[in-house]
Amino acid sequence: MNILHVSASPRGQASESNALSHKIIESLRRRHPDAEVTERPIAGNVLAPVDEPYATSQQSLVDVSSDGSMAQSERLVRELELADVVVIATPMHNYTVPATLKLWLDHIARVRRTFDISAQGKIGLLHDRPVFVAIASGGRFSGERAHQPDFLTPYLKTILGMIGLHDVTFFTIEGTASRQETLAQTRLQTDQALHDYFAT
Ligand SMILES: Cc1cc2nc3c(=O)[nH]c(=O)nc-3n(C[C@H](O)[C@H](O)[C@H](O)COP(=O)(O)O)c2cc1C
């Protein structure tokens, strides 16, 4: 079993989403002790932006080029295809995914490669597999105590569904900017949710 771990936080060891994603991976490994993890850190400037060859290929009827960021896009798509399970660690940035995760999505959601366009709309070309998303946010975005909109979870569900990945599960650490005691309580609640999920 191959787990693809995509991590988008620039905060390294201090990142709550990274810590949560490692707990998800540990839970998966308890079920599949021989699971291998492919690390795909995407924070900072590690991914090249979508460039002219890539943009032109999206306008053509065939992928005309493997130049520029097309080569990187192809590598990232193959890495995703090889994964049995995907674990994404992401902060909420301005109510949605950070720019680096958006860029990774732009690379893996490519017409005629991971989705097609039909008269009925877009059709995903990847076979479905579980995707776990570990989200950290400074404030709350779900439940009654949420004071901000959430464009992150609906967006990720939509874009992953567009390429064929429909089995998406979210775990969150909301309120990382809260007092330490409140944050500790939130971590415990998320640990319990993880435990309950993987116990079933
Ligand atoms: C550019 C930027 C934008 C942010 N926007 C939001 C936001 O819209 N909502 C929120 O709750 N927290 C926001 N935060 C706070 C982060 O979500 C929070 O620090 C989170 O813990 C970061 O994830 P990490 O711990 O995995 O690094 C933002 C942080 C940054 C740097």
mmCIF file of C-alpha atoms and ligand atoms in Angstrom:
data_model
loop_
_atom_site.group_PDB
_atom_site.id
_atom_site.type_symbol
_atom_site.label_atom_id
_atom_site.label_comp_id
_atom_site.label_asym_id
_atom_site.label_seq_id
_atom_site.Cartn_x
_atom_site.Cartn_y
_atom_site.Cartn_z
ATOM 1 C CA MET A 1 0.000 0.000 0.000
ATOM 2 C CA ASN A 2 1.317 3.408 -0.982
ATOM 3 C CA ILE A 3 0.287 6.546 0.900
ATOM 4 C CA LEU A 4 0.896 9.880 -0.803
ATOM 5 C CA HIS A 5 1.418 12.574 1.837
ATOM 6 C CA VAL A 6 0.958 16.085 0.437
ATOM 7 C CA SER A 7 1.828 18.758 3.003
ATOM 8 C CA ALA A 8 1.132 22.426 2.364
ATOM 9 C CA SER A 9 1.956 24.209 5.624
ATOM 10 C CA PRO A 10 5.057 26.404 5.646
ATOM 11 C CA ARG A 11 5.309 26.014 9.449
ATOM 12 C CA GLY A 12 7.297 22.770 9.534
ATOM 13 C CA GLN A 13 7.391 21.101 12.957
ATOM 14 C CA ALA A 14 5.021 23.714 14.418
ATOM 15 C CA SER A 15 2.295 22.911 11.891
ATOM 16 C CA GLU A 16 -0.934 21.554 13.368
ATOM 17 C CA SER A 17 -2.129 20.216 9.999
ATOM 18 C CA ASN A 18 1.128 18.321 9.548
ATOM 19 C CA ALA A 19 0.885 16.845 13.053
ATOM 20 C CA LEU A 20 -2.709 15.793 12.374
ATOM 21 C CA SER A 21 -1.807 14.261 9.020
ATOM 22 C CA HIS A 22 0.928 12.207 10.719
ATOM 23 C CA LYS A 23 -1.681 10.870 13.144
ATOM 24 C CA ILE A 24 -3.847 9.864 10.167
ATOM 25 C CA ILE A 25 -0.861 8.098 8.591
ATOM 26 C CA GLU A 26 -0.130 6.284 11.868
ATOM 27 C CA SER A 27 -3.767 5.118 11.989
ATOM 28 C CA LEU A 28 -3.493 3.851 8.413
ATOM 29 C CA ARG A 29 -0.216 2.099 9.248
ATOM 30 C CA ARG A 30 -1.784 0.294 12.176
ATOM 31 C CA ARG A 31 -4.148 -1.273 9.629
ATOM 32 C CA HIS A 32 -1.456 -1.733 6.957
ATOM 33 C CA PRO A 33 1.926 -2.110 8.717
ATOM 34 C CA ASP A 34 3.799 -2.482 5.424
ATOM 35 C CA ALA A 35 2.397 0.759 3.988
ATOM 36 C CA GLU A 36 4.956 3.022 2.346
ATOM 37 C CA VAL A 37 4.706 6.799 2.442
ATOM 38 C CA THR A 38 5.674 9.076 -0.442
ATOM 39 C CA GLU A 39 6.344 12.553 0.885
ATOM 40 C CA ARG A 40 5.293 15.488 -1.294
ATOM 41 C CA PRO A 41 6.023 18.723 0.600
ATOM 42 C CA ILE A 42 4.648 21.628 -1.437
ATOM 43 C CA ALA A 43 5.072 24.632 0.880
ATOM 44 C CA GLY A 44 7.244 27.515 -0.311
ATOM 45 C CA ASN A 45 8.434 27.678 -3.895
ATOM 46 C CA VAL A 46 8.995 23.987 -4.603
ATOM 47 C CA LEU A 47 6.386 23.810 -7.400
ATOM 48 C CA ALA A 48 6.889 25.803 -10.573
ATOM 49 C CA PRO A 49 3.878 27.905 -11.540
ATOM 50 C CA VAL A 50 1.700 26.868 -14.435
ATOM 51 C CA ASP A 51 3.457 28.303 -17.495
ATOM 52 C CA GLU A 52 2.854 28.927 -21.203
ATOM 53 C CA PRO A 53 3.377 25.342 -22.506
ATOM 54 C CA TYR A 54 0.954 24.064 -19.861
ATOM 55 C CA ALA A 55 -1.679 26.758 -20.530
ATOM 56 C CA THR A 56 -1.402 26.252 -24.299
ATOM 57 C CA SER A 57 -1.837 22.490 -23.959
ATOM 58 C CA GLN A 58 -5.123 23.093 -22.134
ATOM 59 C CA GLN A 59 -6.400 25.045 -25.136
ATOM 60 C CA SER A 60 -5.436 22.381 -27.678
ATOM 61 C CA LEU A 61 -7.102 19.117 -28.555
ATOM 62 C CA VAL A 62 -3.939 17.215 -27.650
ATOM 63 C CA ASP A 63 -1.218 17.748 -25.055
ATOM 64 C CA VAL A 64 1.231 19.412 -27.411
ATOM 65 C CA SER A 65 4.143 19.727 -25.067
ATOM 66 C CA SER A 66 6.153 18.155 -22.303
ATOM 67 C CA ASP A 67 8.071 21.423 -21.898
ATOM 68 C CA GLY A 68 8.207 23.641 -18.842
ATOM 69 C CA SER A 69 5.732 22.879 -16.086
ATOM 70 C CA MET A 70 4.025 20.159 -18.181
ATOM 71 C CA ALA A 71 6.845 17.791 -17.135
ATOM 72 C CA GLN A 72 6.274 18.626 -13.472
ATOM 73 C CA SER A 73 2.518 18.230 -13.884
ATOM 74 C CA GLU A 74 3.027 14.783 -15.397
ATOM 75 C CA ARG A 75 5.321 13.719 -12.512
ATOM 76 C CA LEU A 76 2.747 14.859 -9.941
ATOM 77 C CA VAL A 77 -0.112 13.098 -11.747
ATOM 78 C CA ARG A 78 1.867 9.834 -11.912
ATOM 79 C CA GLU A 79 2.708 10.115 -8.226
ATOM 80 C CA LEU A 80 -1.002 10.523 -7.488
ATOM 81 C CA GLU A 81 -1.940 7.594 -9.752
ATOM 82 C CA LEU A 82 0.469 5.340 -7.833
ATOM 83 C CA ALA A 83 -1.117 6.210 -4.476
ATOM 84 C CA ASP A 84 -3.638 3.854 -2.875
ATOM 85 C CA VAL A 85 -4.469 6.495 -0.273
ATOM 86 C CA VAL A 86 -3.839 10.241 -0.296
ATOM 87 C CA VAL A 87 -3.307 12.276 2.881
ATOM 88 C CA ILE A 88 -3.342 16.056 2.448
ATOM 89 C CA ALA A 89 -2.201 18.381 5.250
ATOM 90 C CA THR A 90 -3.351 21.935 4.735
ATOM 91 C CA PRO A 91 -3.829 25.190 6.628
ATOM 92 C CA MET A 92 -6.823 27.391 5.915
ATOM 93 C CA HIS A 93 -5.549 30.566 4.250
ATOM 94 C CA ASN A 94 -8.059 33.340 3.709
ATOM 95 C CA TYR A 95 -11.004 30.958 4.005
ATOM 96 C CA THR A 96 -9.644 28.491 1.461
ATOM 97 C CA VAL A 97 -6.610 26.410 0.451
ATOM 98 C CA PRO A 98 -3.144 28.020 0.538
ATOM 99 C CA ALA A 99 -1.719 29.117 -2.835
ATOM 100 C CA THR A 100 0.733 26.204 -2.857
ATOM 101 C CA LEU A 101 -2.059 23.641 -2.582
ATOM 102 C CA LYS A 102 -4.005 25.461 -5.299
ATOM 103 C CA LEU A 103 -0.914 25.160 -7.501
ATOM 104 C CA TRP A 104 -0.601 21.414 -6.802
ATOM 105 C CA LEU A 105 -4.291 21.066 -7.725
ATOM 106 C CA ASP A 106 -3.710 23.032 -10.945
ATOM 107 C CA HIS A 107 -0.937 20.560 -11.822
ATOM 108 C CA ILE A 108 -2.919 17.406 -11.094
ATOM 109 C CA ALA A 109 -6.295 18.533 -12.491
ATOM 110 C CA ARG A 110 -5.381 18.527 -16.182
ATOM 111 C CA VAL A 111 -7.833 18.180 -19.060
ATOM 112 C CA ARG A 112 -7.565 14.920 -21.074
ATOM 113 C CA ARG A 113 -5.183 13.585 -18.406
ATOM 114 C CA THR A 114 -7.134 13.466 -15.138
ATOM 115 C CA PHE A 115 -10.510 14.711 -16.350
ATOM 116 C CA ASP A 116 -12.381 14.988 -19.621
ATOM 117 C CA ILE A 117 -15.080 17.336 -20.831
ATOM 118 C CA SER A 118 -18.362 15.996 -22.170
ATOM 119 C CA ALA A 119 -21.722 17.460 -23.100
ATOM 120 C CA GLN A 120 -22.855 16.472 -19.598
ATOM 121 C CA GLY A 121 -19.925 18.228 -17.910
ATOM 122 C CA LYS A 122 -16.525 17.159 -16.615
ATOM 123 C CA ILE A 123 -15.730 13.479 -16.123
ATOM 124 C CA GLY A 124 -13.013 12.294 -13.735
ATOM 125 C CA LEU A 125 -10.431 9.937 -15.249
ATOM 126 C CA LEU A 126 -8.697 8.738 -12.059
ATOM 127 C CA HIS A 127 -10.003 5.694 -10.240
ATOM 128 C CA ASP A 128 -11.393 6.523 -6.838
ATOM 129 C CA ARG A 129 -9.320 6.005 -3.674
ATOM 130 C CA PRO A 130 -9.563 7.333 -0.107
ATOM 131 C CA VAL A 131 -8.376 10.884 0.444
ATOM 132 C CA PHE A 132 -7.916 12.142 4.005
ATOM 133 C CA VAL A 133 -7.565 15.885 4.525
ATOM 134 C CA ALA A 134 -6.050 17.299 7.738
ATOM 135 C CA ILE A 135 -6.975 20.974 8.103
ATOM 136 C CA ALA A 136 -5.685 23.510 10.627
ATOM 137 C CA SER A 137 -7.240 26.949 10.979
ATOM 138 C CA GLY A 138 -6.630 29.838 13.340
ATOM 139 C CA GLY A 139 -10.368 30.251 14.001
ATOM 140 C CA ARG A 140 -13.377 27.987 13.690
ATOM 141 C CA PHE A 141 -15.123 27.434 10.341
ATOM 142 C CA SER A 142 -17.611 24.692 11.175
ATOM 143 C CA GLY A 143 -20.359 24.250 13.721
ATOM 144 C CA GLU A 144 -22.299 26.822 15.700
ATOM 145 C CA ARG A 145 -19.196 28.676 16.905
ATOM 146 C CA ALA A 146 -17.933 29.352 13.364
ATOM 147 C CA HIS A 147 -17.416 33.039 12.612
ATOM 148 C CA GLN A 148 -16.099 32.750 9.082
ATOM 149 C CA PRO A 149 -17.044 31.121 5.773
ATOM 150 C CA ASP A 150 -15.532 27.859 4.601
ATOM 151 C CA PHE A 151 -14.491 27.819 0.952
ATOM 152 C CA LEU A 152 -11.854 25.184 1.690
ATOM 153 C CA THR A 153 -13.781 21.947 2.221
ATOM 154 C CA PRO A 154 -16.396 22.492 -0.560
ATOM 155 C CA TYR A 155 -13.671 23.536 -2.981
ATOM 156 C CA LEU A 156 -11.459 20.524 -2.262
ATOM 157 C CA LYS A 157 -14.415 18.130 -2.489
ATOM 158 C CA THR A 158 -15.436 19.619 -5.831
ATOM 159 C CA ILE A 159 -12.009 19.678 -7.461
ATOM 160 C CA LEU A 160 -11.027 16.197 -6.232
ATOM 161 C CA GLY A 161 -14.422 14.882 -7.375
ATOM 162 C CA MET A 162 -13.842 16.464 -10.773
ATOM 163 C CA ILE A 163 -10.822 14.182 -11.345
ATOM 164 C CA GLY A 164 -12.577 11.086 -9.936
ATOM 165 C CA LEU A 165 -11.684 11.190 -6.235
ATOM 166 C CA HIS A 166 -14.989 11.139 -4.365
ATOM 167 C CA ASP A 167 -14.027 9.313 -1.159
ATOM 168 C CA VAL A 168 -12.830 12.383 0.776
ATOM 169 C CA THR A 169 -12.750 12.560 4.598
ATOM 170 C CA PHE A 170 -11.885 15.712 6.540
ATOM 171 C CA PHE A 171 -10.356 15.974 10.005
ATOM 172 C CA THR A 172 -9.788 19.413 11.485
ATOM 173 C CA ILE A 173 -7.943 21.299 14.192
ATOM 174 C CA GLU A 174 -9.942 24.531 14.295
ATOM 175 C CA GLY A 175 -8.877 27.417 16.510
ATOM 176 C CA THR A 176 -5.086 27.107 16.562
ATOM 177 C CA ALA A 177 -5.011 30.793 17.588
ATOM 178 C CA SER A 178 -7.033 30.005 20.726
ATOM 179 C CA ARG A 179 -5.649 29.808 24.260
ATOM 180 C CA GLN A 180 -3.365 26.800 24.839
ATOM 181 C CA GLU A 181 -5.936 25.025 27.056
ATOM 182 C CA THR A 182 -8.668 25.427 24.425
ATOM 183 C CA LEU A 183 -6.336 24.207 21.683
ATOM 184 C CA ALA A 184 -5.314 21.205 23.809
ATOM 185 C CA GLN A 185 -9.010 20.363 24.217
ATOM 186 C CA THR A 186 -9.559 20.647 20.448
ATOM 187 C CA ARG A 187 -6.618 18.300 19.792
ATOM 188 C CA LEU A 188 -8.165 15.751 22.171
ATOM 189 C CA GLN A 189 -11.545 15.976 20.406
ATOM 190 C CA THR A 190 -9.884 15.460 17.016
ATOM 191 C CA ASP A 191 -7.890 12.508 18.389
ATOM 192 C CA GLN A 192 -11.191 10.992 19.528
ATOM 193 C CA ALA A 193 -12.782 11.570 16.107
ATOM 194 C CA LEU A 194 -9.780 9.882 14.470
ATOM 195 C CA HIS A 195 -9.960 6.980 16.900
ATOM 196 C CA ASP A 196 -13.705 6.526 16.296
ATOM 197 C CA TYR A 197 -13.268 6.670 12.523
ATOM 198 C CA PHE A 198 -10.475 4.096 12.377
ATOM 199 C CA ALA A 199 -12.109 1.852 15.009
ATOM 200 C CA THR A 200 -15.064 1.193 12.702
HETATM 201 C C1 LIG B 1 -1.894 33.926 4.921
HETATM 202 C C2 LIG B 1 -2.697 33.336 6.046
HETATM 203 C C3 LIG B 1 -4.070 33.363 5.971
HETATM 204 C C4 LIG B 1 -4.828 32.787 6.990
HETATM 205 N N1 LIG B 1 -6.181 32.794 6.858
HETATM 206 C C5 LIG B 1 -6.928 32.193 7.814
HETATM 207 C C6 LIG B 1 -8.338 32.130 7.659
HETATM 208 O O1 LIG B 1 -8.930 32.572 6.690
HETATM 209 N N2 LIG B 1 -9.047 31.533 8.639
HETATM 210 C C7 LIG B 1 -8.446 30.991 9.761
HETATM 211 O O2 LIG B 1 -9.154 30.458 10.600
HETATM 212 N N3 LIG B 1 -7.112 31.031 9.914
HETATM 213 C C8 LIG B 1 -6.336 31.612 8.968
HETATM 214 N N4 LIG B 1 -4.972 31.623 9.095
HETATM 215 C C9 LIG B 1 -4.359 30.959 10.275
HETATM 216 C C10 LIG B 1 -3.921 29.517 9.939
HETATM 217 O O3 LIG B 1 -4.971 28.785 9.352
HETATM 218 C C11 LIG B 1 -3.462 28.841 11.220
HETATM 219 O O4 LIG B 1 -2.308 29.479 11.709
HETATM 220 C C12 LIG B 1 -3.184 27.367 11.031
HETATM 221 O O5 LIG B 1 -2.842 26.797 12.269
HETATM 222 C C13 LIG B 1 -2.057 27.138 10.027
HETATM 223 O O6 LIG B 1 -1.897 25.749 9.778
HETATM 224 P P1 LIG B 1 -0.607 24.972 10.292
HETATM 225 O O7 LIG B 1 -0.660 24.981 11.801
HETATM 226 O O8 LIG B 1 -0.745 23.604 9.724
HETATM 227 O O9 LIG B 1 0.596 25.707 9.778
HETATM 228 C C14 LIG B 1 -4.191 32.190 8.108
HETATM 229 C C15 LIG B 1 -2.798 32.176 8.172
HETATM 230 C C16 LIG B 1 -2.055 32.752 7.159
HETATM 231 C C17 LIG B 1 -0.540 32.701 7.241
#
